[in-house]
Short mmCIF file of C-alpha atoms in Angstrom, two decimals:
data_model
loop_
_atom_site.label_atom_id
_atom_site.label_comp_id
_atom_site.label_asym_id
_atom_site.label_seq_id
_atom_site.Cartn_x
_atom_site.Cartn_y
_atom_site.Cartn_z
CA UNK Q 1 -12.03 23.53 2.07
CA UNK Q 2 -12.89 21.25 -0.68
CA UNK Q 3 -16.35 20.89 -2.12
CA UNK Q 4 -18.45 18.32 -0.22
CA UNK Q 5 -18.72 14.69 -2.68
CA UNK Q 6 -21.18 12.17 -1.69
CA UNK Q 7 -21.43 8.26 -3.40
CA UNK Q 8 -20.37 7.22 -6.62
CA UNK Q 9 -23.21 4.41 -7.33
CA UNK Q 10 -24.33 3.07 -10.19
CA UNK Q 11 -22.38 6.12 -12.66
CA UNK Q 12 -23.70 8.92 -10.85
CA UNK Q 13 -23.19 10.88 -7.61
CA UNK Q 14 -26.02 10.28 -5.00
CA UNK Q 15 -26.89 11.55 -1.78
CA UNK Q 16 -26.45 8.85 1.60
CA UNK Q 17 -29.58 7.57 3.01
CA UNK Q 18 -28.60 9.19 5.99
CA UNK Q 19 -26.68 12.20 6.95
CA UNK Q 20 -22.95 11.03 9.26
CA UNK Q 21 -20.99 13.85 8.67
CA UNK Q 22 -16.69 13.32 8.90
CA UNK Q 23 -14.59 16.09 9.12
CA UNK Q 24 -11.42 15.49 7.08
CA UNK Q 25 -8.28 16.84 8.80
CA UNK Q 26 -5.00 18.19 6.92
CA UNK Q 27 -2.69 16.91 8.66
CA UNK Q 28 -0.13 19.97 8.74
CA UNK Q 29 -2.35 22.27 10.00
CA UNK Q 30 -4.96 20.00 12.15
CA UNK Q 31 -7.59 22.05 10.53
CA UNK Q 32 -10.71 20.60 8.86
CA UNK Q 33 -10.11 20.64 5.17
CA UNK Q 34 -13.10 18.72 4.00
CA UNK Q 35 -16.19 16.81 4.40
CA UNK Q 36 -17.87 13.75 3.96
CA UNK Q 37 -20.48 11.50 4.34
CA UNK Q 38 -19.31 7.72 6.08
CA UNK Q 39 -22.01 5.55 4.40
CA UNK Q 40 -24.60 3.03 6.38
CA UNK Q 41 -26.12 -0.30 5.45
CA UNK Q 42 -28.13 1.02 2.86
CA UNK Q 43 -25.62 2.60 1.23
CA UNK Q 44 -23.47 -0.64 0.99
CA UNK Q 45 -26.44 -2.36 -0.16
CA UNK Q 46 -27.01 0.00 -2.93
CA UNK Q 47 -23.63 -0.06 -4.30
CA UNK Q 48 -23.39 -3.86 -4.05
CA UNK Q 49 -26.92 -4.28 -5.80
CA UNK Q 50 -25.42 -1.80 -9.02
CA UNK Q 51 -22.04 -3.77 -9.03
CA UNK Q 52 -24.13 -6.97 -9.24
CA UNK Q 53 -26.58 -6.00 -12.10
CA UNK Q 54 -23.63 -4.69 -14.19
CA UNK Q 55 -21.57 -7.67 -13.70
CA UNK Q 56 -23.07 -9.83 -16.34
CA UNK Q 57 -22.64 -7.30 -19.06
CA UNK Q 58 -19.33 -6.11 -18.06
CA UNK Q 59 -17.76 -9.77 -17.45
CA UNK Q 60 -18.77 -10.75 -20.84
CA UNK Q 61 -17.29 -7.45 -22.96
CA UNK Q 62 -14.28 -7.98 -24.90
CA UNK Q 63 -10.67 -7.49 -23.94
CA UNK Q 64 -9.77 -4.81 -26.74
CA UNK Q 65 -13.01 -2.79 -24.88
CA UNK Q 66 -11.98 -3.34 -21.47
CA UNK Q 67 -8.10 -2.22 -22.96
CA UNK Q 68 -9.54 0.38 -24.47
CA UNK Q 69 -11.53 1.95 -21.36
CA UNK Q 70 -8.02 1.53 -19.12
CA UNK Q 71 -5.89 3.74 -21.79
CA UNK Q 72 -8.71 5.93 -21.45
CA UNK Q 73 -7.94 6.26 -17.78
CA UNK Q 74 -4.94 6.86 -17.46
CA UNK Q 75 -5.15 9.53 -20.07
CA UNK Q 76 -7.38 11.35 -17.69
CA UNK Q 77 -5.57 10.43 -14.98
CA UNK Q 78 -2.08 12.33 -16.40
CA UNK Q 79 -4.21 14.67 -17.36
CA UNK Q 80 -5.44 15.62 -14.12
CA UNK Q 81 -2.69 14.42 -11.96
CA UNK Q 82 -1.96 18.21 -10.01
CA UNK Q 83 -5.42 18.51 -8.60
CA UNK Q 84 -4.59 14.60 -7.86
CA UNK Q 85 -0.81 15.51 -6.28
CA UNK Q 86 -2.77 18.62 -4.44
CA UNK Q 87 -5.54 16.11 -2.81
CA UNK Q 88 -3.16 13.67 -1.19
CA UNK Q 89 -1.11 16.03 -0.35
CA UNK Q 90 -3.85 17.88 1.80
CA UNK Q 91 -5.30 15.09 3.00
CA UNK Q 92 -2.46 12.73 4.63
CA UNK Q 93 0.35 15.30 4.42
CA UNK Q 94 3.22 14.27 1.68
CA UNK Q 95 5.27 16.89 0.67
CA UNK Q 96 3.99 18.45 -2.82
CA UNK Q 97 7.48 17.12 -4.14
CA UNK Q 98 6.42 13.50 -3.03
CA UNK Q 99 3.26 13.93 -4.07
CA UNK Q 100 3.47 14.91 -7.40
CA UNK Q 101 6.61 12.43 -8.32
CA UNK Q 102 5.92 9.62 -5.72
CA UNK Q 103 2.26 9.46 -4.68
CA UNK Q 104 0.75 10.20 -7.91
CA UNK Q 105 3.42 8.56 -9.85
CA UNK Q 106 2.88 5.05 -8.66
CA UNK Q 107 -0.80 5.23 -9.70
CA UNK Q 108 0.14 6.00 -13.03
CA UNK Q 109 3.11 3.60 -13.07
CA UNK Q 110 1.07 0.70 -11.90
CA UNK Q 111 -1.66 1.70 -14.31
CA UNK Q 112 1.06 1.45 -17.28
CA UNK Q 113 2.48 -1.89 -15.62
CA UNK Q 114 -1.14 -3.74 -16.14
CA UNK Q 115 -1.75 -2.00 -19.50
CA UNK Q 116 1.56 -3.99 -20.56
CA UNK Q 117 0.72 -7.27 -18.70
CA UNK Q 118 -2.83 -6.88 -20.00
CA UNK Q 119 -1.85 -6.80 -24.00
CA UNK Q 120 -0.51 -10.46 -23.75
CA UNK Q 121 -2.76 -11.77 -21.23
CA UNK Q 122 -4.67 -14.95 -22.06
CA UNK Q 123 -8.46 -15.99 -20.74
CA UNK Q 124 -8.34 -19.75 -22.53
CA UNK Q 125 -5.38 -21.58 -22.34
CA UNK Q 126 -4.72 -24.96 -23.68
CA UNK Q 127 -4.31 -27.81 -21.01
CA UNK Q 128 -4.42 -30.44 -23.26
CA UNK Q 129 -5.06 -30.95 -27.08
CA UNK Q 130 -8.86 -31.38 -25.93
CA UNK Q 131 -9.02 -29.68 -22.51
CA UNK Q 132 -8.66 -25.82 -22.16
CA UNK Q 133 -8.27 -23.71 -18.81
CA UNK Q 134 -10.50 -21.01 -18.62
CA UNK Q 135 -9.84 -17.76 -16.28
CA UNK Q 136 -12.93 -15.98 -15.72
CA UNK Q 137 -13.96 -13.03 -13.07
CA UNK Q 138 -14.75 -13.77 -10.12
CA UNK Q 139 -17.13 -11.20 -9.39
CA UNK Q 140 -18.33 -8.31 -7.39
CA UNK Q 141 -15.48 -7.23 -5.60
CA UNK Q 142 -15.07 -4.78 -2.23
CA UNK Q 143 -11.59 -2.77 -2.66
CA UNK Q 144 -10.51 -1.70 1.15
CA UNK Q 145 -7.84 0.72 0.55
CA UNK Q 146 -5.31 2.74 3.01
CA UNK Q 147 -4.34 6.33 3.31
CA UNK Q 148 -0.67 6.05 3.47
CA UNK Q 149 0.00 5.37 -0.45
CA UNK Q 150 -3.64 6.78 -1.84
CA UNK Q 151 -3.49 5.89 -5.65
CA UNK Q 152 -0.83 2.90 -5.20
CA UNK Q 153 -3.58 1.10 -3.29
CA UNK Q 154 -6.18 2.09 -4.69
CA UNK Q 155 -5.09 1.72 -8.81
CA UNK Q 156 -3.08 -1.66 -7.74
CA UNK Q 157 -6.89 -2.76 -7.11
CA UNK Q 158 -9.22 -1.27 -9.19
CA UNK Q 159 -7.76 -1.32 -12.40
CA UNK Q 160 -6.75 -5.50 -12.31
CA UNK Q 161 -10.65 -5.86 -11.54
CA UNK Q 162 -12.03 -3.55 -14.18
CA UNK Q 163 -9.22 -5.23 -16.57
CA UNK Q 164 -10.79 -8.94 -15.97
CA UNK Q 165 -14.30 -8.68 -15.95
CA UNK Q 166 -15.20 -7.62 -12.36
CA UNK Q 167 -17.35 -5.31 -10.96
CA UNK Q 168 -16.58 -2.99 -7.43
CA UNK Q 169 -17.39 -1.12 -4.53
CA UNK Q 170 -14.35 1.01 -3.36
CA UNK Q 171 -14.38 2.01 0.38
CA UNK Q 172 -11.45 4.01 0.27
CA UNK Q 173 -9.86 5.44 4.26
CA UNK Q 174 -11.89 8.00 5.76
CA UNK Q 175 -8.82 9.66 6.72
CA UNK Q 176 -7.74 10.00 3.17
CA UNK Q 177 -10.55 10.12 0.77
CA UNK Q 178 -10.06 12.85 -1.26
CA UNK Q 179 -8.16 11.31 -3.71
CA UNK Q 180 -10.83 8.28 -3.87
CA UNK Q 181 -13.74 10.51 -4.66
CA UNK Q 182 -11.10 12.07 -7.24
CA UNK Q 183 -10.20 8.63 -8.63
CA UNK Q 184 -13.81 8.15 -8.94
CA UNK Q 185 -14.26 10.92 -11.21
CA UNK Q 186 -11.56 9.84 -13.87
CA UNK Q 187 -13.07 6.92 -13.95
CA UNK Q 188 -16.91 8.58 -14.69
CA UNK Q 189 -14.56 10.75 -17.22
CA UNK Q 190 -12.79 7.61 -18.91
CA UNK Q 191 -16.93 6.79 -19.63
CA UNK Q 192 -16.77 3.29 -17.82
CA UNK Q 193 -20.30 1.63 -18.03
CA UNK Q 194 -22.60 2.45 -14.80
CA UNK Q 195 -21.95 0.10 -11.91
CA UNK Q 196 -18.84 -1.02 -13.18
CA UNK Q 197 -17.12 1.11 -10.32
CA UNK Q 198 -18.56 2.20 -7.43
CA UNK Q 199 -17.35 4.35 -4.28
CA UNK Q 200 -18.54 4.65 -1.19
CA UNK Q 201 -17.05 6.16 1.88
CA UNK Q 202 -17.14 4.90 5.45
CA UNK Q 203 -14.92 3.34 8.25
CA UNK Q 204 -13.43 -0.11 8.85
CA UNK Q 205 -16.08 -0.89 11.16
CA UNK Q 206 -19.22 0.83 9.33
CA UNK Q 207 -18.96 0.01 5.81
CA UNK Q 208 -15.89 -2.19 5.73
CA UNK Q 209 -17.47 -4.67 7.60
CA UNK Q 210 -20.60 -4.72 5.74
CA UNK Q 211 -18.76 -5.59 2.70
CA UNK Q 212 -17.08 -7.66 3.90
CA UNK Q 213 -19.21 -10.04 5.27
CA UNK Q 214 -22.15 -9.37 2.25
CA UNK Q 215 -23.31 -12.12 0.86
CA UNK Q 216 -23.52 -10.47 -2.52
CA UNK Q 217 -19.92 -9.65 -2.50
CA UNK Q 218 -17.36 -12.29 -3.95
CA UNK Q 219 -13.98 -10.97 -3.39
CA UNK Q 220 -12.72 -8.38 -0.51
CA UNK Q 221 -8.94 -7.09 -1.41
CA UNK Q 222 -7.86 -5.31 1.33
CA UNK Q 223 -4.36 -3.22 2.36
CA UNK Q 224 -4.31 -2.05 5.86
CA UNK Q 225 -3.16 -3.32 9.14
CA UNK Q 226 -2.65 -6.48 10.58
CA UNK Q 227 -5.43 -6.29 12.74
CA UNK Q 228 -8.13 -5.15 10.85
CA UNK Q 229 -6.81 -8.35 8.28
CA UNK Q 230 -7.56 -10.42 10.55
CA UNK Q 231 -11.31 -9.26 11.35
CA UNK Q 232 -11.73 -9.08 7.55
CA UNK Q 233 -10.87 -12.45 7.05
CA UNK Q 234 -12.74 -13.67 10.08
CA UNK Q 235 -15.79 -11.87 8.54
CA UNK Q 236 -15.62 -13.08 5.35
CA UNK Q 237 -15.47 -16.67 6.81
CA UNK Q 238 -19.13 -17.14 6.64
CA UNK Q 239 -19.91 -16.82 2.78
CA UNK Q 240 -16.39 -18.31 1.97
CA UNK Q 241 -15.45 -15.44 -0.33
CA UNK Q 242 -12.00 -14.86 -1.12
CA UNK Q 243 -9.71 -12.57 0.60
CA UNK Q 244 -6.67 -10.57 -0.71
CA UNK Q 245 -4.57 -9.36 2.18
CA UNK Q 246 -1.58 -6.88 1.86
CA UNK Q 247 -0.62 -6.40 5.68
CA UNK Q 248 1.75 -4.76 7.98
CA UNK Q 249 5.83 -5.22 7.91
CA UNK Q 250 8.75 -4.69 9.84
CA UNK Q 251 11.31 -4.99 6.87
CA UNK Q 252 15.16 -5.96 7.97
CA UNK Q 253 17.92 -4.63 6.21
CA UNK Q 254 20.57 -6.63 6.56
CA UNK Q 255 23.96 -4.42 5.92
CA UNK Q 256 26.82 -6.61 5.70
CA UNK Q 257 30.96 -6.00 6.15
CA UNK Q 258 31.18 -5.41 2.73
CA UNK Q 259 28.55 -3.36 1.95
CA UNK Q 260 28.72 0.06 -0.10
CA UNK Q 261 30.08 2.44 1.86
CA UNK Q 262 26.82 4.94 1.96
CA UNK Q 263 24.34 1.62 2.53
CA UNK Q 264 23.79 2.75 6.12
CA UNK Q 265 23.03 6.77 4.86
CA UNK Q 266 20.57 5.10 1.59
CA UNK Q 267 18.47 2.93 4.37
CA UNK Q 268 17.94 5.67 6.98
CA UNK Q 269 16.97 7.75 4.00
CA UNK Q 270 14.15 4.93 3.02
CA UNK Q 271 13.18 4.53 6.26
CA UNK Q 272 11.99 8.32 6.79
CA UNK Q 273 10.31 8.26 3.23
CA UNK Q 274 6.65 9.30 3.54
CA UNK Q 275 7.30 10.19 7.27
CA UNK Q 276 7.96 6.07 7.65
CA UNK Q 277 4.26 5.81 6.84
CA UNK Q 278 5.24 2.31 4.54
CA UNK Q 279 4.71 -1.28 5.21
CA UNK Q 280 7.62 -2.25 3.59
CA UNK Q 281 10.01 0.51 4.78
CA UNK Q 282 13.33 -0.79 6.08
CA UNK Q 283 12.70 -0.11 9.85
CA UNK Q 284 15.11 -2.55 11.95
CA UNK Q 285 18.59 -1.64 10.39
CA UNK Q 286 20.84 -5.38 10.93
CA UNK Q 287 24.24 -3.49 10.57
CA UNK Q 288 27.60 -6.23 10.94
CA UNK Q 289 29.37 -5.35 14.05
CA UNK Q 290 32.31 -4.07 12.12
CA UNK Q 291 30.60 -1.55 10.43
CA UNK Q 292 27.59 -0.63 13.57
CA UNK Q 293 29.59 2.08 14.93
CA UNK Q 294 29.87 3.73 11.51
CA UNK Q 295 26.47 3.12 10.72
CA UNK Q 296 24.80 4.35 13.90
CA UNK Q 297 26.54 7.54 13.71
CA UNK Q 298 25.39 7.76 9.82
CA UNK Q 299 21.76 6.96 10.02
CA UNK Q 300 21.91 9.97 12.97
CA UNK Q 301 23.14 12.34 11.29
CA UNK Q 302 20.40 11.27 8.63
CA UNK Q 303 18.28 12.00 11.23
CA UNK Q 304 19.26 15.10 12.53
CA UNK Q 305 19.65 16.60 9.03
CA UNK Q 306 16.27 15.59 7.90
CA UNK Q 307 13.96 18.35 7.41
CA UNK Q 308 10.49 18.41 8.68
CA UNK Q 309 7.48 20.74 7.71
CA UNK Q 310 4.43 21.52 6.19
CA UNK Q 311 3.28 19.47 3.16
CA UNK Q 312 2.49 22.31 1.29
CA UNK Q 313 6.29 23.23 1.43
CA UNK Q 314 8.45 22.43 -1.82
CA UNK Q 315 11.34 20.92 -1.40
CA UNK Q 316 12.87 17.71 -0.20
CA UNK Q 317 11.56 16.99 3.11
CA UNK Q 318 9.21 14.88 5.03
CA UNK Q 319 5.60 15.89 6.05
CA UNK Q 320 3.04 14.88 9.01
CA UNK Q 321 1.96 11.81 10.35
CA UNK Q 322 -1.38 11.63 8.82
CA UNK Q 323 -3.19 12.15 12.21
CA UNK Q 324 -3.29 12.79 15.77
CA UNK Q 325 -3.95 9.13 16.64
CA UNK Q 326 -1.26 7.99 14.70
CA UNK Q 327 0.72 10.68 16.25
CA UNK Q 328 0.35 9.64 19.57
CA UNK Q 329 0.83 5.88 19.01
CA UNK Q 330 4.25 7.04 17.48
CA UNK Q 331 5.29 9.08 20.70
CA UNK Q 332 4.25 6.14 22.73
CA UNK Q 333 6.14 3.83 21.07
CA UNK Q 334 9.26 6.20 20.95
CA UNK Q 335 9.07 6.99 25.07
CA UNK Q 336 9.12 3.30 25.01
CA UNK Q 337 11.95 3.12 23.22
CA UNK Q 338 13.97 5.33 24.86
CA UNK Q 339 13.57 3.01 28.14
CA UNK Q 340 14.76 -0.07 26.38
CA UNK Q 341 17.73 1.27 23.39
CA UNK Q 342 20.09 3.91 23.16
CA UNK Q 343 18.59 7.36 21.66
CA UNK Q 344 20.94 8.76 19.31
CA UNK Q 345 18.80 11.13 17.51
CA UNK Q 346 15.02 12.34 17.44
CA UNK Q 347 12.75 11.79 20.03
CA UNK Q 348 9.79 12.52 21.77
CA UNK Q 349 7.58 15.77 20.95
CA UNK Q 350 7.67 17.81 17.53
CA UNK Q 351 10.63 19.12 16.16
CA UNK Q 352 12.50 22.65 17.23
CA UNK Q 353 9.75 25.82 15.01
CA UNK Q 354 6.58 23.13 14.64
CA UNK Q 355 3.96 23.83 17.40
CA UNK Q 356 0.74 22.70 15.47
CA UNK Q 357 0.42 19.77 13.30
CA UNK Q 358 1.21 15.85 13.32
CA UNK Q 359 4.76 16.42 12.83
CA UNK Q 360 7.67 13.73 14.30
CA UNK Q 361 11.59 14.02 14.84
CA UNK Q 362 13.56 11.51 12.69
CA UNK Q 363 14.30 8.61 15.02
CA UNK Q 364 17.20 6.74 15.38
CA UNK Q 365 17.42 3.86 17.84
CA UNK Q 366 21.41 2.07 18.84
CA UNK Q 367 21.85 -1.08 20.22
CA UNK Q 368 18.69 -2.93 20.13
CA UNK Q 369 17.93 -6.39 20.25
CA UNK Q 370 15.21 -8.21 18.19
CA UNK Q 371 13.49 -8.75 21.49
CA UNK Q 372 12.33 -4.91 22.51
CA UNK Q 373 9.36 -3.12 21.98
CA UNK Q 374 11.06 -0.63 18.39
CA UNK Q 375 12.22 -4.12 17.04
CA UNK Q 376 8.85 -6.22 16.73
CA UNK Q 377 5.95 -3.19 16.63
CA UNK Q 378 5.03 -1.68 13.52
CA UNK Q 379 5.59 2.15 14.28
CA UNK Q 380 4.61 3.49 11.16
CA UNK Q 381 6.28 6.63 11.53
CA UNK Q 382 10.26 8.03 10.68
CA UNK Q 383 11.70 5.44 13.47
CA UNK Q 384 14.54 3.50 12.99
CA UNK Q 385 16.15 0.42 14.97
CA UNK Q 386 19.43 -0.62 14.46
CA UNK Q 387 20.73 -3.78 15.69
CA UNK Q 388 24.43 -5.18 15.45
CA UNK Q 389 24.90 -8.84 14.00
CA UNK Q 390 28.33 -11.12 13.60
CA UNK Q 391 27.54 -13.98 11.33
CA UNK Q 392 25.32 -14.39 8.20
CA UNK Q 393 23.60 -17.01 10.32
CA UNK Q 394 22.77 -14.49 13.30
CA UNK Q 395 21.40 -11.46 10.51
CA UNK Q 396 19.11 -14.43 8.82
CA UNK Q 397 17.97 -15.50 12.35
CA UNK Q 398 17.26 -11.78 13.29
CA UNK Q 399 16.26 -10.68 10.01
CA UNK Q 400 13.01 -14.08 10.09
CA UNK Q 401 12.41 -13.66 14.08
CA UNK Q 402 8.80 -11.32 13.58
CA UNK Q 403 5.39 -12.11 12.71
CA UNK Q 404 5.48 -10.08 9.73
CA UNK Q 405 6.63 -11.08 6.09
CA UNK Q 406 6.39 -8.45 3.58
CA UNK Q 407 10.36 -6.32 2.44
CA UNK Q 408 13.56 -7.11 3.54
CA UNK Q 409 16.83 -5.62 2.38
CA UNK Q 410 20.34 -7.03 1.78
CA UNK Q 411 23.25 -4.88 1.12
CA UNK Q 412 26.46 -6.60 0.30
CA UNK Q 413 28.94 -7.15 -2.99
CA UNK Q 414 29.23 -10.88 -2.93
CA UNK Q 415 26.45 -12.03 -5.32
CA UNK Q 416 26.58 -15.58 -3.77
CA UNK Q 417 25.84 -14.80 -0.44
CA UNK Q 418 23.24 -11.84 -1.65
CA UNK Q 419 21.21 -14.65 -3.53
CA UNK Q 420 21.99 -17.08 -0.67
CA UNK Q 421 20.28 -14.76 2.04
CA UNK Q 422 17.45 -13.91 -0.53
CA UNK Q 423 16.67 -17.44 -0.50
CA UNK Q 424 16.48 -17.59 3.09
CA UNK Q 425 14.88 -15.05 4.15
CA UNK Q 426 10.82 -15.20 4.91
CA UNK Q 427 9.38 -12.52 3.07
CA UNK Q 428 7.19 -12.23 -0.07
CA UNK Q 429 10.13 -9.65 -1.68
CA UNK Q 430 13.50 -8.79 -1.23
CA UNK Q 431 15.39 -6.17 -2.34
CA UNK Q 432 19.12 -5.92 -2.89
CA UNK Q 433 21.93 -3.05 -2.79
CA UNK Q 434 19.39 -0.42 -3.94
CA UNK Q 435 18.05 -2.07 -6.96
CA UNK Q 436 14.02 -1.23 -7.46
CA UNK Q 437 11.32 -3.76 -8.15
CA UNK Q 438 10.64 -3.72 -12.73
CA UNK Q 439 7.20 -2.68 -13.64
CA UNK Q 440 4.58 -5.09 -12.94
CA UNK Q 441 6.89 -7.52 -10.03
CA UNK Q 442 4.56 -8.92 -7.39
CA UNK Q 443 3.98 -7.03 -4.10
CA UNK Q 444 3.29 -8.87 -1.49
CA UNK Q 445 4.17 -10.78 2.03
CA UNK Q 446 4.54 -13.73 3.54
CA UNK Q 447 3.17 -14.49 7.58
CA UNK Q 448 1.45 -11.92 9.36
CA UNK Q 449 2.14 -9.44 6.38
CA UNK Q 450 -0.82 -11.06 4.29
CA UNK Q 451 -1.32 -13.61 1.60
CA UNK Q 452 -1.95 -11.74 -1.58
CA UNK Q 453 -0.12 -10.52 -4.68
CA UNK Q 454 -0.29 -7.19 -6.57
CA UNK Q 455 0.73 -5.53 -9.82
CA UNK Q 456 1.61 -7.12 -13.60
CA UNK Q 457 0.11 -10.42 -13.76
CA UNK Q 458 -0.38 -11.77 -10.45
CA UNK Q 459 -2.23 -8.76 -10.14
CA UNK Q 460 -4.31 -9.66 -12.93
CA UNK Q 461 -4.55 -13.31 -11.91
CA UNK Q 462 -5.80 -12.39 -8.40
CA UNK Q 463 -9.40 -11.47 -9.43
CA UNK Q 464 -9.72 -14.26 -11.77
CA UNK Q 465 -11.78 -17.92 -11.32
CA UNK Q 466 -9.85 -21.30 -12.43
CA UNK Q 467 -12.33 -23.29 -14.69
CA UNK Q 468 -11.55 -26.72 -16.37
CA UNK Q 469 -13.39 -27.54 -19.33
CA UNK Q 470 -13.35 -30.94 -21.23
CA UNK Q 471 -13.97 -32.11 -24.61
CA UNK Q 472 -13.17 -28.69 -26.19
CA UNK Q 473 -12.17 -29.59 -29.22
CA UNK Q 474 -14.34 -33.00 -29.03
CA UNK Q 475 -16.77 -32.68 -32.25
#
């Protein structure tokens, strides 16, 4: 069991002002492995009141400091980034493998992205020959971060704020806060000023909401579900403060009749990635109906070859669900399933040698129509729905028909109709035949799947004030 952490306020560690013990669960195990205090309204208060005093100072210090603070970081960050792979890891089950090359690997590759955005990035730009546009922080900020993708959420926040000028509370999940109160210590490492950053732990409906509807606070960025978006935003309403959302998805990937041959065997393989615990992971499969048979019998034996076990394993495979309630929404949704579509591999329960831990089969779904149950919910969990299409038309009608807006996938060879569809289809990215988003491209969704942007310089821009100033060069 890890050693017990409590706040990170003000550049120091302090006690809560009252005890609320959480026990931390590994997920592979369902044993406690840790832990900590979930914070109360005096704890938000504190951290808010440190993030506040600091912000003059820290808004007004120079780019090359603020640069020079973030390089600092990430050096610490590499340096340290086993006991950082070993944390998430523990506490919301990826495979080491993942976790050392995927989980940790996006915090430091985001990190590098802003570094580079950051070393052209301009605070006073010319409008006119006499008017200049000023970007300036917009304040104290409340980070709300996930536990599916620990240090992509959380670095994709943090360091865009501490670049501009902000200040920050981080509430990172209770589920998964090991690696925030580890985060928290590279930063006290990298020797940011006190109340620059702050952490403090506690649920969506403890300490989210507080921040979220403070007064004090300017700015609430938060990834999560739907749902909990919504009551964010609704929360927020009353002092007008801005909201970031990056929300759920139910990403279409849209394999046509000309597709490459293994484009069926590559988006199965997405979809399980990180136990299907992504919001932009490829879950309805749109296959054209002269390749479905092919590709149903593909993505199963994807499926059924896909290995499943602890996340302390090496090796290629895929870990837990990161708890038992997300574990039993999954096995709801799957008997659900299996009254509406055609199972063709998986299933219900835990697969053949696991008796303990949040471990789910692979699960493949035939012949379902946008209009069930697997096609519209977000399972969040290695399920995937495959659905037959004839025309272009049909797969854009299919691929647009959800609330959510955040990945969709085309696979095809003709690069007119693969920028045609891109065009057309409602989502804040889309990817094509394989081909990953550069360094610094903007994630985020359209609809239902939230209304922010992340990474490089909309990343940057997100935390930043428009001002207008006339007469600038008027003597």
């Amino acid at each position: 069991m890890l050693e017990k952490r409590e706040f990170y306020i003000n550049g120091q560690w302090v006690a809560p002002a009252k005890q609320n013990d959480f026990a931390v669960i590994d997920p592979s195990t369902e044993e406690q492995c840790a832990v900590i205090s979930l914070g109360g309204q005096s704890d938000t208060d504190a951290a808010v009141a440190a993030a506040r005093a600091a912000f003059d100072g820290w808004s007004q210090t120079s780019k090359s400091e603020r640069q020079a603070l973030l390089k600092r970081l990430l050096e610490v960050y590499n340096d340290r980034a086993e006991e950082m792979a070993q944390a998430m890891s523990m506490e919301m089950g990826a495979p080491m493998a993942l976790s050392r090359a995927q989980q940790v690997g996006a915090g430091s590759w985001h990190l590098e992205g802003f570094l580079k955005a950051f070393e052209n990035f301009s605070f006073e730009r010319d409008f006119t020959s006499s008017e200049k546009t000023l970007l300036e922080p917009i304040g104290v900020c409340a980070l709300i971060t996930p536990w599916n993708w620990p240090m992509n959420q959380i670095v994709l926040k943090a360091v865009p704020a501490m670049a501009t000028g902000c200040t920050m509370i981080l509430k990172p999940s209770e589920i998964a806060p090991l690696s925030g109160l580890l985060f928290s210590e590279f930063v006290h490492e990298a020797g940011f000023p006190a109340g620059v950053f702050n952490m403090v732990n506690g649920d969506g409906a403890g300490v989210g909401s507080q921040l979220s509807a403070h007064p004090e606070v300017d700015m609430v960025s938060f990834t999560g579900s739907t749902r909990a978006g919504i009551a964010i935003s609704k929360a927020a309403a009353d002092s007008l403060k801005r909201v970031s959302l990056e929300l759920g998805g139910k990403g279409a990937n849209i394999i046509f009749e000309d597709a490459r041959p293994d484009a069926a065997k590559s988006g199965a393989v997405r979809c399980f990635r990180n136990s299907g615990q992504s919001c932009n992971a490829p879950t309805r499969m749109l296959v054209h109906k002269s390749r479905y048979d092919e590709a149903v019998e593909m993505a199963a034996d994807v499926a059924k070859n896909t290995h499943v076990g602890p996340a302390s394993e090496e090796g290629k495979h895929i870990g837990p669900v990161v708890s038992e309630a997300q574990f039993d929404k999954i096995q709801k949704l799957i008997e659900l399933g299996i009254g509406e579509a055609r199972l063709v591999a998986g299933g219900l329960g835990r697969p053949d040698g696991l008796n303990r831990g949040y471990f789910v089969k692979p699960t493949v779904f035939a012949d379902v129509t946008n209009e069930m149950t697997v096609a519209r919910e977000e399972i969040f969990g290695p399920v995937l729905s495959i659905i037959p299409f004839e025309s272009e038309e049909e797969a854009i009608a299919i691929a647009n028909d959800t609330p959510y807006g955040l990945t969709n996938y085309i696979q095809t060879e003709d690069t007119d109709k693969r920028r045609r569809v891109a065009r057309r289809l409602r989502s804040g990215m889309v990817e094509t035949n394989g081909q990953g988003f550069a360094q610094g491209s903007p994630f985020g969704g359209y609809k239902q799947s939230g209304n922010g942007r992340e990474g490089g310089i909309y990343g940057l821009e997100e935390f930043l004030e428009v001002k207008a100033v006339s007469g600038w060069a008027a003597e």
